[in-house]
Structures are given as C-alpha cells and as structure tokens.
Short mmCIF file of C-alpha atoms and ligand atoms in Angstrom, two decimals:
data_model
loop_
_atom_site.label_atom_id
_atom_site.label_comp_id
_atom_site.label_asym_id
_atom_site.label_seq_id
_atom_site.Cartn_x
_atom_site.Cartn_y
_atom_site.Cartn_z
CA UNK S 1 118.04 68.50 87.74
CA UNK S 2 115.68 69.41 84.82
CA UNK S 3 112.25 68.65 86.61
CA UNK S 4 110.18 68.36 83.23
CA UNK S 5 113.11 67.35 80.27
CA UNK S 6 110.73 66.24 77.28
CA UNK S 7 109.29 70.36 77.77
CA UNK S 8 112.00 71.65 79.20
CA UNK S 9 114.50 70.98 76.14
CA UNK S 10 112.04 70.51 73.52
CA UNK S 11 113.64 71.66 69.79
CA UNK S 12 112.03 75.28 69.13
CA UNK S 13 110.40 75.05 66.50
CA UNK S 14 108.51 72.04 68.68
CA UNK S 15 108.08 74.18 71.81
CA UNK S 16 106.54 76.85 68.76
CA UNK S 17 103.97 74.31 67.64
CA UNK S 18 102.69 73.44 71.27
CA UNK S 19 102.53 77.21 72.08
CA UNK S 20 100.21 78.12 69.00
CA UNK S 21 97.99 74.80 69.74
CA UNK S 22 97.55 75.92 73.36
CA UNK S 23 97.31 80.12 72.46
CA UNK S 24 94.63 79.09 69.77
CA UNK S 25 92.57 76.91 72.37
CA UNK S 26 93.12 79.60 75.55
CA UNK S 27 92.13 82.41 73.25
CA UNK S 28 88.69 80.99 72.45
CA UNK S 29 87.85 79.64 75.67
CA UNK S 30 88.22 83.27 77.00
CA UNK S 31 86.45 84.65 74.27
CA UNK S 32 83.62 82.34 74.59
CA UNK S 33 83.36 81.66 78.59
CA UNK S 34 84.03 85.56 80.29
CA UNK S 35 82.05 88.28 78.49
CA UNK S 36 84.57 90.87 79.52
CA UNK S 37 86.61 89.26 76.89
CA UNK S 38 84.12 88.73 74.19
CA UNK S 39 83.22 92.59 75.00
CA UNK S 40 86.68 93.76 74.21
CA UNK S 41 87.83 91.77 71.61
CA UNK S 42 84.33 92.30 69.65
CA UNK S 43 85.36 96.44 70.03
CA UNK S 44 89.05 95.82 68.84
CA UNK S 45 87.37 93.81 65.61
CA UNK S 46 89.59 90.69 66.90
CA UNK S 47 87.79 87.12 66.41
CA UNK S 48 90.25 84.11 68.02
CA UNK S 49 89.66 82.82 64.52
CA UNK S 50 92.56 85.04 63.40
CA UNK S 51 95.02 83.13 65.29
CA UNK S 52 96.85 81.70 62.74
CA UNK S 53 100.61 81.72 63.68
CA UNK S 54 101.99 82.54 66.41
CA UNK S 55 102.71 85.91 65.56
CA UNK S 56 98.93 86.81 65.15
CA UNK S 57 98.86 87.43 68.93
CA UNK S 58 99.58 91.01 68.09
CA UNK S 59 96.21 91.55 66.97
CA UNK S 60 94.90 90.81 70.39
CA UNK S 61 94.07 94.12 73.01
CA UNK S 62 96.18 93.59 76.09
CA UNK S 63 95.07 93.44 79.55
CA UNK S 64 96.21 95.58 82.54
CA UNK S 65 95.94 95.79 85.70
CA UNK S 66 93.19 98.27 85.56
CA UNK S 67 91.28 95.26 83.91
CA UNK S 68 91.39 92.51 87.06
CA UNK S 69 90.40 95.99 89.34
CA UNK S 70 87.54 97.03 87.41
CA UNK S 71 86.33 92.78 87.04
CA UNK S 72 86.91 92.67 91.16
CA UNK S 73 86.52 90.42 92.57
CA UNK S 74 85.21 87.24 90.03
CA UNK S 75 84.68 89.42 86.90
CA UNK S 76 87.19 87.40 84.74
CA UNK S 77 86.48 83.84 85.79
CA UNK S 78 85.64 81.22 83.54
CA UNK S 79 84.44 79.22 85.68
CA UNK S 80 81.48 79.19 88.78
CA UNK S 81 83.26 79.88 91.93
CA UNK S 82 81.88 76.86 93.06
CA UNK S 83 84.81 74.86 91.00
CA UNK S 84 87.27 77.23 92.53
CA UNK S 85 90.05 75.27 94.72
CA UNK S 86 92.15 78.25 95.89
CA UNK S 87 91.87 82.02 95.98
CA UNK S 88 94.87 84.27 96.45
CA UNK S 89 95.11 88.76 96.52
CA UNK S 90 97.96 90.82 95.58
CA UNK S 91 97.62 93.83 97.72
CA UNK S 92 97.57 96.90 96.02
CA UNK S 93 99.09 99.97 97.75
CA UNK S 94 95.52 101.73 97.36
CA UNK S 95 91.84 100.58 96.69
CA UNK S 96 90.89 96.79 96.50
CA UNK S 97 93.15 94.00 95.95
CA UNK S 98 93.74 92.29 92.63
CA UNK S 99 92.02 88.77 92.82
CA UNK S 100 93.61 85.50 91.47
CA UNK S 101 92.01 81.99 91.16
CA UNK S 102 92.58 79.04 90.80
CA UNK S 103 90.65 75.60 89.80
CA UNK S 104 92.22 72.35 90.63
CA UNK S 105 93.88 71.95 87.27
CA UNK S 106 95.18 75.30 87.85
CA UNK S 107 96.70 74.58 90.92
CA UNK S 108 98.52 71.37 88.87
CA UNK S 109 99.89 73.80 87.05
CA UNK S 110 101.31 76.34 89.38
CA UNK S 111 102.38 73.77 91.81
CA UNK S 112 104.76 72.24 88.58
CA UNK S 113 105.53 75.19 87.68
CA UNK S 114 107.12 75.68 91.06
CA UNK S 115 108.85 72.37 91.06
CA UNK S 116 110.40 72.94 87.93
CA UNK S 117 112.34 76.31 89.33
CA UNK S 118 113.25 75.10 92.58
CA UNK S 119 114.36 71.75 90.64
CA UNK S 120 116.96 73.93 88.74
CA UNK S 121 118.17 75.46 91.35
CA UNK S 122 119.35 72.18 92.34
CA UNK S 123 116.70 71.38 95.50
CA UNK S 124 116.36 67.56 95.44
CA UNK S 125 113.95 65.60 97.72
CA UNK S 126 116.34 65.15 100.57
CA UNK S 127 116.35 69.35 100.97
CA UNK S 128 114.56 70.75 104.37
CA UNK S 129 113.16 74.14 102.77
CA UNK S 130 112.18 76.93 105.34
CA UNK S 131 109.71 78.85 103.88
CA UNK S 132 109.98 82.87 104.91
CA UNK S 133 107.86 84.66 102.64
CA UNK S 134 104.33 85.67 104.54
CA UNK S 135 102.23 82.99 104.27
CA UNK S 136 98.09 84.64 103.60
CA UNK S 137 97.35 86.03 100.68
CA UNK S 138 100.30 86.63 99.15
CA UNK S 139 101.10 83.75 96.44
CA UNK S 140 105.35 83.38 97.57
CA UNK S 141 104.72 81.31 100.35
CA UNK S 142 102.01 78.73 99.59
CA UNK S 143 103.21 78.60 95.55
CA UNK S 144 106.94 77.90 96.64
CA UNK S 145 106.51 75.62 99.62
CA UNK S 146 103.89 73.25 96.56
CA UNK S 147 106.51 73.23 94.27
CA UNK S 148 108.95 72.23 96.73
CA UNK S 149 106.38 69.45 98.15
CA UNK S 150 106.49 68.15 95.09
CA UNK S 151 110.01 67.48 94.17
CA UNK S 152 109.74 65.46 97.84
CA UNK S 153 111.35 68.11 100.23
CA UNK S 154 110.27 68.69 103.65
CA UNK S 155 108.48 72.07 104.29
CA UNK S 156 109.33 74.51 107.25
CA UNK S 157 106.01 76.77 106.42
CA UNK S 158 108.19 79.37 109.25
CA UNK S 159 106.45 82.50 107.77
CA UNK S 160 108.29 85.78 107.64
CA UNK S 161 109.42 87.62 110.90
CA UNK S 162 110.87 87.06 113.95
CA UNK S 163 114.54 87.26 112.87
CA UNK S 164 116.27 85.09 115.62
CA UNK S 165 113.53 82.50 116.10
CA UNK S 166 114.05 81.90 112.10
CA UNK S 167 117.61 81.76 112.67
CA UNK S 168 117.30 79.18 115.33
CA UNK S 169 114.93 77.51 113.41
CA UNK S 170 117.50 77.04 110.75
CA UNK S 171 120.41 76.02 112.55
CA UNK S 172 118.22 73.39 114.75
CA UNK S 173 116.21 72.23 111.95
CA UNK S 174 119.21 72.34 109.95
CA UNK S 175 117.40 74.21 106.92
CA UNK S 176 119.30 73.28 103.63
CA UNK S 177 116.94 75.90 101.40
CA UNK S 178 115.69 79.00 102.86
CA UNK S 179 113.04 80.55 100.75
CA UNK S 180 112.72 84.69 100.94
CA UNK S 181 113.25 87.89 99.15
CA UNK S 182 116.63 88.48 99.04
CA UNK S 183 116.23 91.38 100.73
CA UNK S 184 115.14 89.57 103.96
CA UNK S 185 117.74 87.49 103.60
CA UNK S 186 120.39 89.71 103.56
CA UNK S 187 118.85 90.65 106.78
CA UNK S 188 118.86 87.09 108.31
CA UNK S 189 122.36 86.85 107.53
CA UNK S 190 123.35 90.34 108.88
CA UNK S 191 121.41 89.48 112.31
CA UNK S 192 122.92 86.13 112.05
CA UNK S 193 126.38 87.47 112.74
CA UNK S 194 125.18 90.21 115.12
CA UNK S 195 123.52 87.61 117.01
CA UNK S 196 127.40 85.88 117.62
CA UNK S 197 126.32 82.42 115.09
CA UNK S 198 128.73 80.68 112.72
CA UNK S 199 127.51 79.99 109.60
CA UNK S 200 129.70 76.94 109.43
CA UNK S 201 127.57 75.55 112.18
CA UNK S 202 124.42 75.81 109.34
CA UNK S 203 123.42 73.42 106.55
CA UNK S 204 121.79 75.92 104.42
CA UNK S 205 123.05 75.40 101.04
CA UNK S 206 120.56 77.20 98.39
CA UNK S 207 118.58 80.15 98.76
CA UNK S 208 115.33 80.48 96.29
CA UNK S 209 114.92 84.47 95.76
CA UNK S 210 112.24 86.45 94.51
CA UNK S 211 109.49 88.72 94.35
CA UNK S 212 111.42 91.75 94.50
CA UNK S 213 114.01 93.19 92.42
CA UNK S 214 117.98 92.14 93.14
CA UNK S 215 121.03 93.03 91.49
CA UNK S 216 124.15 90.08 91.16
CA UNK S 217 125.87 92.44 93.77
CA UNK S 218 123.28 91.94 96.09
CA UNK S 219 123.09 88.49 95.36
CA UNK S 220 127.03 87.85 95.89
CA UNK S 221 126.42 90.20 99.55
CA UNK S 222 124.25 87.34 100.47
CA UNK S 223 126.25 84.74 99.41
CA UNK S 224 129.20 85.83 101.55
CA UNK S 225 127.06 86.30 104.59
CA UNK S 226 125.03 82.36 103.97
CA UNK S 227 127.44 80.56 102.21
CA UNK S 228 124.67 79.86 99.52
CA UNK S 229 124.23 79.16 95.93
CA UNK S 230 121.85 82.13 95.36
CA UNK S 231 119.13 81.83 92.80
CA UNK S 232 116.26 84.41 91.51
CA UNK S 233 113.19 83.79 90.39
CA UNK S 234 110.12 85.76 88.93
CA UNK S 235 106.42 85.79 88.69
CA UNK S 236 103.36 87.71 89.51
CA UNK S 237 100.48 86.70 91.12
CA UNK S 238 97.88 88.16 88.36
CA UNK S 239 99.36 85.54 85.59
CA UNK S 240 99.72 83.09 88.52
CA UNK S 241 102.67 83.75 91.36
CA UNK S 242 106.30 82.45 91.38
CA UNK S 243 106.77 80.01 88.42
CA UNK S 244 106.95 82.28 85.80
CA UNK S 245 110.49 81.83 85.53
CA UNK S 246 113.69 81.13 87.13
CA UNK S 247 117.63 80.82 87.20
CA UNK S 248 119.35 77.45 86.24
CA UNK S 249 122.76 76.50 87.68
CA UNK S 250 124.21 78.34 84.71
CA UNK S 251 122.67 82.08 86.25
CA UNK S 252 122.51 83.51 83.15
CA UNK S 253 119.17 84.74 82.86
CA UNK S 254 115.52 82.92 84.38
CA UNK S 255 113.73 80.53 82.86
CA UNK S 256 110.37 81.11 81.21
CA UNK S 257 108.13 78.19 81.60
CA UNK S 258 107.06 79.03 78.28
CA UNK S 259 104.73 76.00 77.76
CA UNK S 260 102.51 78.04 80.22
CA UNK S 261 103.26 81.31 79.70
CA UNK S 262 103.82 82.85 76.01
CA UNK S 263 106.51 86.03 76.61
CA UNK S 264 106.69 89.16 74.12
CA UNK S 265 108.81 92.15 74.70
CA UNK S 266 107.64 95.60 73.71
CA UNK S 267 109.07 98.80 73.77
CA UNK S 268 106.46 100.57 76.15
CA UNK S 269 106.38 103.46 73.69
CA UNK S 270 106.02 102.48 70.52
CA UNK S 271 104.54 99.19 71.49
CA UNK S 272 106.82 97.23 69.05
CA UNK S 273 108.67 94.39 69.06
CA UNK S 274 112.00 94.94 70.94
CA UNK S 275 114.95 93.54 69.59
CA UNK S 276 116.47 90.73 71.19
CA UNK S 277 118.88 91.85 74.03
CA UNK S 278 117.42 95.56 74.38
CA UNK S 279 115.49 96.11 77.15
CA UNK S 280 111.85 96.11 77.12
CA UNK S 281 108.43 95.75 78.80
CA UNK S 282 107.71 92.06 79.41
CA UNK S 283 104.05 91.19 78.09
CA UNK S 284 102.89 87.60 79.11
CA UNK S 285 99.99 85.38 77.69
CA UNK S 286 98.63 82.30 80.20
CA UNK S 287 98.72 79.03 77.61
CA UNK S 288 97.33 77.11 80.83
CA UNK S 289 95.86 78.39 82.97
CA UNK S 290 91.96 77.75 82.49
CA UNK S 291 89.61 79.42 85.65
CA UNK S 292 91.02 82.62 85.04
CA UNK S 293 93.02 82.99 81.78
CA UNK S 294 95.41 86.72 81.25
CA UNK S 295 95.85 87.34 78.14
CA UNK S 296 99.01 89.86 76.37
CA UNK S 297 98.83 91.04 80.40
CA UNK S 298 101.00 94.51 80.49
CA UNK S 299 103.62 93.33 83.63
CA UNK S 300 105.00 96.86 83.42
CA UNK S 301 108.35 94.99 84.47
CA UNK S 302 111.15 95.60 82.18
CA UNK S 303 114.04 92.93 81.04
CA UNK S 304 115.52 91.79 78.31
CA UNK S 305 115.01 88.51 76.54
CA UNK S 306 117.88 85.96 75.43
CA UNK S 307 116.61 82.75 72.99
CA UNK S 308 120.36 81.47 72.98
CA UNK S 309 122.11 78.25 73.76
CA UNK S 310 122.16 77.69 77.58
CA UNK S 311 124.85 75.89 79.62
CA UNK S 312 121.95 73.89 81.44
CA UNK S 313 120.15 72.13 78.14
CA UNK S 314 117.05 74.15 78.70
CA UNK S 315 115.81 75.85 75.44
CA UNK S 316 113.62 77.83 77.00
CA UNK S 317 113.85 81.58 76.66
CA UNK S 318 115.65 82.97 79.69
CA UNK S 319 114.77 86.43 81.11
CA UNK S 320 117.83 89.13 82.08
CA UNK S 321 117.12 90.72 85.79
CA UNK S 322 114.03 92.99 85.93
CA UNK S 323 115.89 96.67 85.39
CA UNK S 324 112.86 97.95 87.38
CA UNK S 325 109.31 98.72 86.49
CA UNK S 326 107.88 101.07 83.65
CA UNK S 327 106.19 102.37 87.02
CA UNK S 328 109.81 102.78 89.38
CA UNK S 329 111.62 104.50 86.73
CA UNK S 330 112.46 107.20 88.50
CA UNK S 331 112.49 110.39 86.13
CA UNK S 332 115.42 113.41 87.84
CA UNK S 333 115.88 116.49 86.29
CA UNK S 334 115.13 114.70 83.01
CA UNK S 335 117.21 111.59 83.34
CA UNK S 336 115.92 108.19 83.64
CA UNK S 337 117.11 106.32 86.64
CA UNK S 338 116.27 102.79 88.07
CA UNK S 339 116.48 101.93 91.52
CA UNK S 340 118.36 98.86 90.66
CA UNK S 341 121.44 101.18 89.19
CA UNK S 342 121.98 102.90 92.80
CA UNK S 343 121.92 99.35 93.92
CA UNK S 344 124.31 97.74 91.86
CA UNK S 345 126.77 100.63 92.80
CA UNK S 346 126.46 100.48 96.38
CA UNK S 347 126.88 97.01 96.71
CA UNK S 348 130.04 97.25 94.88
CA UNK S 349 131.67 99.01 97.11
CA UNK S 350 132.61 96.66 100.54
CA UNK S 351 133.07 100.27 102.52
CA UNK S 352 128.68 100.34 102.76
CA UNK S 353 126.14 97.35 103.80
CA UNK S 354 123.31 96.06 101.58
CA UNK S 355 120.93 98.49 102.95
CA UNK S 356 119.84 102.00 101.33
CA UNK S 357 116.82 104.44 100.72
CA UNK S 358 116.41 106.30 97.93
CA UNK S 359 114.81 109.96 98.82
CA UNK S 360 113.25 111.82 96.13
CA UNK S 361 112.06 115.40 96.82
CA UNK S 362 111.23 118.71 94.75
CA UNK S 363 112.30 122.06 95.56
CA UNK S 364 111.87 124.80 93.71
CA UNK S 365 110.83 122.79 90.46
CA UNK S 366 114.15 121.26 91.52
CA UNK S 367 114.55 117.54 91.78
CA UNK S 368 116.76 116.34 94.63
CA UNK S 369 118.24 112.55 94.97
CA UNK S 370 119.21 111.37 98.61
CA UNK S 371 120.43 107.68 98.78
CA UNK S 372 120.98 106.90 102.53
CA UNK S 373 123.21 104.39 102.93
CA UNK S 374 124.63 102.21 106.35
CA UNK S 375 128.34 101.91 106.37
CA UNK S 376 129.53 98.47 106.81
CA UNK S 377 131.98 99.47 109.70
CA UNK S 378 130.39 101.95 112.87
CA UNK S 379 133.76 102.95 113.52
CA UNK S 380 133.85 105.13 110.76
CA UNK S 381 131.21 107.09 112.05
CA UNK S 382 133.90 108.83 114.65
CA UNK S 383 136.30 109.34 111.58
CA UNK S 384 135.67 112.66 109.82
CA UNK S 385 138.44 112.74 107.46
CA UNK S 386 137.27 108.49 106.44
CA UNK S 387 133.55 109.35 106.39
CA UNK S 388 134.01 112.18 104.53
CA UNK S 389 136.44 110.99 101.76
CA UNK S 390 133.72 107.75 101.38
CA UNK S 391 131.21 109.95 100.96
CA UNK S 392 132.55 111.71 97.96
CA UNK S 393 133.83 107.98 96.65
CA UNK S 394 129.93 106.89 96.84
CA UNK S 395 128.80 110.16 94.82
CA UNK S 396 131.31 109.74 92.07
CA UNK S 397 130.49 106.30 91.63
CA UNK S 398 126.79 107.24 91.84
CA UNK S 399 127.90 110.41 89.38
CA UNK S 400 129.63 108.02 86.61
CA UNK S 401 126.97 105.90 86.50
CA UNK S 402 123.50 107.74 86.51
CA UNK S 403 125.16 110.93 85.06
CA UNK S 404 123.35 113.30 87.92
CA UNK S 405 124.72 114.51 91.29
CA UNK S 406 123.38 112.37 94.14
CA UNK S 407 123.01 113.92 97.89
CA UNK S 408 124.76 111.05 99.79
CA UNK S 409 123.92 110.45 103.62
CA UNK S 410 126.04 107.87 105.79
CA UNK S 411 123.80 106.03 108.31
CA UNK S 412 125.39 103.56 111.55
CA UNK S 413 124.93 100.02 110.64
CA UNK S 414 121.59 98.36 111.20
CA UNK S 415 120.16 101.73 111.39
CA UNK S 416 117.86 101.61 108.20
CA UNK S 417 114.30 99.80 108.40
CA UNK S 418 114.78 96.25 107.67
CA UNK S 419 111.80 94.24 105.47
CA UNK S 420 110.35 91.08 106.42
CA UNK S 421 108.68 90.79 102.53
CA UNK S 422 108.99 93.28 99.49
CA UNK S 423 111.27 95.82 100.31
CA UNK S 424 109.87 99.80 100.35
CA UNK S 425 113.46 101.47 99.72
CA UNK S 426 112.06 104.40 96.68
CA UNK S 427 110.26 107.36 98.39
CA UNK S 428 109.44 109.56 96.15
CA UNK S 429 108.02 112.71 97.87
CA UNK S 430 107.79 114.98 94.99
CA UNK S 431 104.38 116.31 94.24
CA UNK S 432 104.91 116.27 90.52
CA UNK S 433 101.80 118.22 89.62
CA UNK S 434 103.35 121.10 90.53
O1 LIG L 1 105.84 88.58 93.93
C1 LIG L 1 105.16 86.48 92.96
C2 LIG L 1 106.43 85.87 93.43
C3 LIG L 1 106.50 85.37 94.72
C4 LIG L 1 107.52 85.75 92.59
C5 LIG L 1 107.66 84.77 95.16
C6 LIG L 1 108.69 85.13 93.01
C7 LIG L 1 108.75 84.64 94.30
P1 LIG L 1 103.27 89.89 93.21
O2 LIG L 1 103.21 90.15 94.66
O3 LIG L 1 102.02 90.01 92.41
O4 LIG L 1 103.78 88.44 92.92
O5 LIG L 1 104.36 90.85 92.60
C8 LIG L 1 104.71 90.77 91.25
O6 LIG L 1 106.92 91.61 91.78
O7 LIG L 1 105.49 92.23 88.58
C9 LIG L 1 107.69 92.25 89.66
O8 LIG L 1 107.60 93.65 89.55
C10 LIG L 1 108.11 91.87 91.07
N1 LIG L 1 108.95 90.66 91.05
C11 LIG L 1 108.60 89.39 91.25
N2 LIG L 1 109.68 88.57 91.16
C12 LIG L 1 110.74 89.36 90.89
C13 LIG L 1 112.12 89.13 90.66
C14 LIG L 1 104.99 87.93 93.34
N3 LIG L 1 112.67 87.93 90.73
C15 LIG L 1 105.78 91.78 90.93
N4 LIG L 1 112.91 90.21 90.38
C16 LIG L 1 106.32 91.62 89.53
C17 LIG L 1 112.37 91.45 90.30
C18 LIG L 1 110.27 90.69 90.81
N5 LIG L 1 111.09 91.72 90.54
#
C-alpha cells in the first residue's frame, strides 16, 4: 500500500519544486533561530538568500557529528525546551551521547514517516507487530512501533532479549510483523529451531529490518529460517531515526522520504557530486523537521543512489544497501575492504551459519584478517579431511573477492556471541599509530 500517494508518486519535477520551497524556508529558520548556524554560515560567507535552485545547497557548510557533540546537549535547538515533546540519545561508543529532539510537529513527522515504510512493506491495520529493538533511548523501538500505530496495527512493545520468551510471545500472540535488526533475527530464528518449534505453527509474515547493515544473503538466511517477506530500512537518529527510507515490495533499493529529507551523494574525497549508480557518501538535509533542523549532515554511510522507474509507482529516489561506513572501511595491507563483502560471501555458502567476526590485528607492520565463522553442521567439527577442505573453499571465495588472503577459523554452531541490537562483529585490534 502506498501510505502517502499524492507525495509518494508526485511527477519530479513537482517533488523538485516542494523540496526547494521547504530547503529555502528550513535554511532560514536555522539561520535565524540557532546561533550556531548563523555563526557558521556568516564564516563560510553563505546568506540563505542564495538559495535559489535547488542546486545552491552546495554552497552551504555541512554538519557532522562533531557538531551535535560540541552543541550537547540543546545547543542546536530552535526552539525552548519547554516546547519539546520527546527527547531521544544515540549512544556513542565514547564521551556523551548525541542528543535528538523533537517538538510535537516533529513527532507528526517521524511518526508518518514511519507509517509510510512499514506501509510498503505491506503491514496493513489487521498486522500484530512485535516490537524487538530496545526500547529507551534508542529511536528503533518507539519510532517503528508510531509508525506502525498509525497505519492501525496492534503493538507488542516486547523489547529486545530474552530469546525464548520472544519466541513464545510470537507464536501465542501470533505476531504477523516482528520488528528487529536482522541480525537478531537471524538469531530468533536459529534458537527457534534449536528450541524444537515449527515455524508453520507461526503467523509471522513480514519482518521490518534495520539499523544495522545486511546483505540480500543475509536477508534470504532469514527468510528460510521465518518464512518472511524480509524488508530493510534506514535512518539515523541525528536527522531523526528510522524513516529515512525503506524497501517497497519491489526490493530494489529503499525509499527516501524525500519530501523530508533532501539526499546528495558525494565522493568523500573530492567532495563532488557522484555519479548516479557509483557509490558514494550519503549527505542528508531535514526539509521538516523544525525543533532541531540538520542541515547537508555528513552520514558517513556509503550507497549508491538510483532516480529510475520503480516497479511500486513510487518516484522517490531509492537508496542501494549501505556498502558500510566511510568509518568501517576496513583498510589491509592497502586494500579497501567492507565488512559487508565478507558477509555477502559467507552467507553464500550453505556449508557456514549467518554468524562471523571479523579479527583485525598488526604484526610486524603486518596486517592480519581472521573471519571466524560457525559451521552450519557440528558434525563437521569431528571431520578433518571436511573441515579442512571447507576451510580452504571459504578462503578462496574470501581470496576472489577481496583480493587478500584471509586467516579462516571454523567455530561449533551457536558458539559466536549473539546480539540482541546492533551487531559488534569488526574488531579491529591494530594500533595503527605504530
Ligand atoms: O539505527 C535508526 C534506525 C532504527 C534505523 C531502526 C532503522 C531502524 P542510529 O542508532 O543513530 O539510528 O544509527 C544510525 O545506523 O548511520 C547507519 O550507519 C546504520 N544503519 C541504520 N539503518 C541501516 C540499514 C538508527 N538499514 C546508523 N542498513 C546509520 C545499514 C543502517 N545500516
């Protein structure tokens, strides 16, 4: 179902006029309400003034991260926190956490925003949606289960954890949408059949994925193990949490909600434009988002961008996969890999499970890749001659694709930590001052 048709399918050069109105009237409100924008845009010689077409947004200084840190905790508000109606932290791995909020209008925005993904994935208002993202702070859980209020569904706010009391939740309550990263839900359906269940015996029917990074492999792994239609969607809590964008039926790229959010893609380097279909650093503009507006916000995440006819009716711009993060790039012995390339080779192969680690160390100026990896069937594990000949199978398919020898380790199954949210599976342990 398209939640929002008039915006959702609006001609181009329509959606084009809207987005210049709204990046026009965001751009001055910044300027004039939070100094820290007047501040920086006065040193960058930028006046909002200049905003004459759309591509003028290229004169504007980005924001990073670095920006909503330094402004902690209501340094970029427009607004008195007294108009406030909800407050929300992305916790950062060190230091204080990055601050997001929200005025009632704002929270119209987000929760539609949310409706309209979980809308094309297909949840209607008869759907019972078990939420299993960590409700608190972290935007997944309240943002998805208000966009699934909306469209009229019935909420199961069950939290993340506790693996078999979710499971029983969702064959008693008989769950129809079960909301998660997909990397806890491969790991609801892999306890799932340890536990003895049959998923037959289950109504679960879509699974709304996101926060983390997935590869279609991964996706079709949980698929076989839920008997879902699989869908991923993006967003990040300092532009305003899940509802950036997401997958239609079609799954051929997500969704921007580009009324709200005005995308560019830059090549990190050079800071350019890059061409449509090459892979690039996504840089997003809030068009709506009043109490605490982002502007050209550096998401460090890296995709591709597709303004092409979809299947679904949509015309709005639909995002490839994140490849990774300018940030997870891993950088061995010169060559560039991405976490999500070990992935998509591993779960290729039906001889290894879902899970992995991926062990960086240094030795000797040396770099050194380990990718851990469960094999789908313990009996191996006794099998020399088997375990052995895998093993080689998983480093040449490692080999071909990332063009560097890999150290590969077999692990039993379910012997690899398991993640109730975002997944930690990079360790890095090089100290690359040296
Ligand atoms: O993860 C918001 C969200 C919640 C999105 C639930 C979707 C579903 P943060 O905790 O601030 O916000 O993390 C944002 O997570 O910059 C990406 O690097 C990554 N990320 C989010 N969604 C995806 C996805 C939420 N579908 C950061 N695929 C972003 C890959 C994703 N990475």
């Amino acid at each position: 179902m398209i939640y929002d048709k008039r915006i959702e399918t609006m001609p181009r050069e329509e959606l084009r006029e809207l987005q210049l109105i709204r990046l026009k009237k965001i751009v001055t409100f910044a300027y004039e309400k939070i100094p820290f924008y007047k501040q920086k845009y006065a040193k960058a010689r930028f006046h909002p003034t200049h905003i004459r077409r759309l591509d003028d947004i290229k004169r504007i200084p980005f924001t990073e991260k670095s920006d909503l840190r330094d402004n902690y905790p209501y340094g970029l508000l427009s607004v008195p926190t007294t108009q406030l109606s909800r407050i929300h932290a992305s916790s950062g791995t060190s230091g204080k956490p990055t601050v997001v909020c929200y005025t009632k209008d704002d929270m119209r925005v987000w929760t539609n925003c949310c409706a309209r993904l979980a809308a094309s994935a297909g949840v209607h208002s008869s759907d019972i949606v078990q939420v299993s993202f960590g409700y608190g702070l972290f935007t997944g859980a309240l943002g998805m289960h208000q966009g699934c209020e909306k469209l009229g569904a019935a909420i199961i706010p069950a939290s993340s954890g506790n693996t078999e009391r979710q499971i029983m939740l969702m064959k008693d309550l008989q769950t129809t949408v079960l909301v998660s990263t997909p990397s806890y839900a491969l790991h609801i359906g892999e306890m799932l059949e340890k536990l003895g269940y049959d998923i037959r015996d289950f109504k679960l029917r879509i699974g709304l994925f996101g926060s983390e990074a997935s590869t279609e492999a991964m996706h079709a792994e949980i698929k076989r193990k839920l008997n879902i239609f699989t869908n991923d969607n993006y967003g990040l809590s300092e532009l305003i949490g899940p509802g950036v964008s997401g997958e239609c039926l079609a799954k051929c790229g997500m969704h921007i909600n580009e009324d709200h959010f005005y995308p560019e893609l830059l090549n990190s380097d050079t800071l350019q434009d890059a061409a449509e279909g090459e892979y690039g650093e996504l840089v997003l503009t809030t068009l709506t988002k009043f109490g605490m507006p982002v502007i050209r916000y550096r998401t460090k995440d890296i995709t591709s961008l597709d303004y092409g006819r979809c299947a679904c009716g949509r015309t709005t711009v639909r995002m490839s996969k994140l490849r990774g993060r300018v940030d997870d790039m891993l950088i061995i012995r010169g060559v560039n890999v991405f976490p999500s390339q070990i992935e998509g080779v591993l779960l290729n192969m039906p001889e290894v499970g879902g899970q992995y680690e991926i062990i960086v160390t240094r030795d000797n100026y040396m770099d050194r890749l380990e990718v851990v990896v469960e094999v789908a069937d313990g009996s191996l594990l006794t099998d020399f001659e088997k375990l052995n000949k895998l093993r080689d199978k998983i480093k040449h398919n490692l080999k071909t694709i990332l063009q560097i020898d890999v150290v590969v380790k077999l692990a039993e199954p379910l012997s690899l930590k398991r993640y109730e949210g975002k997944s930690q599976r990079v360790h890095d342990n090089r100290d690359l001052s040296k």
